[in-house]
Amino acid sequence: MKFFIWLLSGSVVFSVHANQDWIGHYSFYESADPEHIQAWDYSLTVNKGGGDNLIYHLEVNGHMTATSLDGKVTTDGNQATFTFLRYTGVNLSRDLHSGDKLFVLERKGNVLLTHWKVLQPVLQSNANSGVYFRIKDGM
């Protein structure tokens, strides 16, 4: 029985540390032209919420676009799912509803893949899953 409790407590600690691995700042930049007149900047910050939960803040700004929102992050192994909760400021370009799954980030070796869901990039050329968000730094 003691071994089972020790094994169970070890898996909880692993889960907490796995969650903390997602904490940090991420960015994604897309541009429709070489002069960067039509460009969009995605700034994502993941923080620790209450308990073992993770929360995020996302701002998307650029050509005819301004959105600021908060949500929760659910992790499962090497994937983190970003779910919309509420707008936190300006929203000039999105129509999201609480509970919408916006995108999933997946770690594959040294690569961070983005799998778009309800939130889509502006440029159609970026609509498929791929390497978009980059880690700016950890917290």
Short mmCIF file of C-alpha atoms in Angstrom, two decimals:
data_model
loop_
_atom_site.label_atom_id
_atom_site.label_comp_id
_atom_site.label_asym_id
_atom_site.label_seq_id
_atom_site.Cartn_x
_atom_site.Cartn_y
_atom_site.Cartn_z
CA MET A 1 0.00 0.00 0.00
CA LYS A 2 2.83 2.42 0.84
CA PHE A 3 4.40 1.80 -2.60
CA PHE A 4 1.08 2.62 -4.32
CA ILE A 5 0.73 5.90 -2.38
CA TRP A 6 4.35 6.81 -3.17
CA LEU A 7 3.81 5.99 -6.85
CA LEU A 8 0.58 8.03 -6.95
CA SER A 9 2.23 11.03 -5.24
CA GLY A 10 5.10 10.85 -7.74
CA SER A 11 2.69 11.13 -10.67
CA VAL A 12 1.07 14.21 -9.14
CA VAL A 13 4.48 15.87 -8.77
CA PHE A 14 5.28 15.02 -12.40
CA SER A 15 1.99 16.60 -13.50
CA VAL A 16 2.75 19.82 -11.62
CA HIS A 17 6.26 20.04 -13.11
CA ALA A 18 4.93 19.26 -16.60
CA ASN A 19 2.47 22.14 -16.23
CA GLN A 20 5.24 24.50 -15.12
CA ASP A 21 7.17 23.67 -18.29
CA TRP A 22 4.55 25.62 -20.26
CA ILE A 23 4.91 28.82 -18.22
CA GLY A 24 6.52 31.59 -20.23
CA HIS A 25 6.16 34.05 -23.10
CA TYR A 26 5.50 33.01 -26.68
CA SER A 27 5.17 35.00 -29.89
CA PHE A 28 4.03 34.55 -33.48
CA TYR A 29 4.38 37.11 -36.27
CA GLU A 30 2.86 36.95 -39.73
CA SER A 31 3.08 39.41 -42.59
CA ALA A 32 1.27 39.58 -45.92
CA ASP A 33 3.86 41.75 -47.67
CA PRO A 34 7.61 42.44 -47.61
CA GLU A 35 7.10 45.97 -46.25
CA HIS A 36 5.19 44.56 -43.24
CA ILE A 37 2.30 46.98 -43.79
CA GLN A 38 -0.20 44.15 -43.38
CA ALA A 39 1.25 42.33 -40.39
CA TRP A 40 -0.01 40.73 -37.19
CA ASP A 41 1.73 40.08 -33.90
CA TYR A 42 0.49 37.39 -31.48
CA SER A 43 1.79 37.75 -27.93
CA LEU A 44 0.99 34.84 -25.58
CA THR A 45 1.82 34.65 -21.87
CA VAL A 46 1.21 31.49 -19.83
CA ASN A 47 1.14 31.80 -16.03
CA LYS A 48 0.31 29.66 -13.06
CA GLY A 49 -3.32 30.00 -11.99
CA GLY A 50 -4.90 28.70 -8.81
CA GLY A 51 -3.61 25.33 -7.63
CA ASP A 52 -1.97 23.37 -10.44
CA ASN A 53 -3.95 25.20 -13.14
CA LEU A 54 -2.45 27.29 -15.91
CA ILE A 55 -3.95 30.46 -17.37
CA TYR A 56 -2.97 32.53 -20.37
CA HIS A 57 -3.29 36.01 -21.81
CA LEU A 58 -3.23 36.48 -25.59
CA GLU A 59 -3.03 39.72 -27.56
CA VAL A 60 -3.32 39.82 -31.33
CA ASN A 61 -2.52 43.19 -32.88
CA GLY A 62 -1.88 44.35 -36.41
CA HIS A 63 -3.55 45.50 -39.60
CA MET A 64 -7.25 46.09 -38.74
CA THR A 65 -6.86 43.71 -35.77
CA ALA A 66 -6.85 44.23 -32.02
CA THR A 67 -7.86 41.49 -29.61
CA SER A 68 -7.02 40.92 -25.95
CA LEU A 69 -8.28 37.80 -24.16
CA ASP A 70 -7.74 35.39 -21.27
CA GLY A 71 -8.27 31.69 -20.96
CA LYS A 72 -7.20 28.44 -19.38
CA VAL A 73 -4.60 25.93 -20.46
CA THR A 74 -5.19 22.20 -20.20
CA THR A 75 -2.15 19.96 -20.55
CA ASP A 76 -1.95 16.34 -21.63
CA GLY A 77 1.55 14.97 -22.04
CA ASN A 78 3.36 17.04 -24.66
CA GLN A 79 0.25 19.04 -25.63
CA ALA A 80 -1.34 22.18 -24.18
CA THR A 81 -4.89 23.16 -25.21
CA PHE A 82 -5.81 26.86 -25.01
CA THR A 83 -9.48 27.50 -24.18
CA PHE A 84 -11.11 30.94 -24.37
CA LEU A 85 -12.73 32.37 -21.22
CA ARG A 86 -13.21 36.12 -21.76
CA TYR A 87 -12.13 39.26 -23.55
CA THR A 88 -9.99 41.50 -21.35
CA GLY A 89 -9.98 44.66 -23.36
CA VAL A 90 -10.40 45.65 -26.94
CA ASN A 91 -11.88 43.20 -29.43
CA LEU A 92 -12.07 44.55 -32.96
CA SER A 93 -11.86 41.36 -34.92
CA ARG A 94 -12.91 38.13 -33.19
CA ASP A 95 -16.19 36.45 -32.29
CA LEU A 96 -15.27 33.91 -29.64
CA HIS A 97 -17.41 32.21 -27.01
CA SER A 98 -16.43 31.00 -23.56
CA GLY A 99 -15.24 27.41 -23.81
CA ASP A 100 -14.00 27.66 -27.42
CA LYS A 101 -10.80 25.69 -27.94
CA LEU A 102 -8.59 28.18 -29.75
CA PHE A 103 -5.46 26.16 -30.53
CA VAL A 104 -3.19 23.39 -29.26
CA LEU A 105 0.56 23.70 -28.81
CA GLU A 106 2.49 20.46 -29.11
CA ARG A 107 6.13 19.81 -28.25
CA LYS A 108 7.90 17.48 -30.68
CA GLY A 109 11.56 17.35 -29.75
CA ASN A 110 12.90 20.91 -30.07
CA VAL A 111 9.93 22.03 -32.17
CA LEU A 112 6.74 23.71 -30.95
CA LEU A 113 3.83 22.91 -33.28
CA THR A 114 0.60 24.92 -33.41
CA HIS A 115 -2.64 23.12 -34.27
CA TRP A 116 -5.26 25.79 -34.98
CA LYS A 117 -8.85 25.25 -33.82
CA VAL A 118 -11.39 28.12 -33.51
CA LEU A 119 -8.68 30.79 -33.60
CA GLN A 120 -7.17 30.93 -37.08
CA PRO A 121 -4.19 32.94 -38.31
CA VAL A 122 -4.97 35.84 -40.63
CA LEU A 123 -3.03 34.44 -43.58
CA GLN A 124 -4.45 31.35 -45.26
CA SER A 125 -0.88 30.15 -45.90
CA ASN A 126 -0.49 29.69 -42.11
CA ALA A 127 -3.78 27.80 -41.61
CA ASN A 128 -2.27 24.30 -41.50
CA SER A 129 -0.61 22.93 -38.38
CA GLY A 130 3.01 23.99 -38.19
CA VAL A 131 5.72 25.89 -36.35
CA TYR A 132 4.28 29.33 -35.57
CA PHE A 133 4.53 30.26 -31.89
CA ARG A 134 8.08 30.55 -30.63
CA ILE A 135 9.25 30.67 -27.04
CA LYS A 136 10.43 34.17 -26.14
CA ASP A 137 11.51 33.20 -22.63
CA GLY A 138 10.49 31.24 -19.55
CA MET A 139 9.21 32.83 -16.41
#
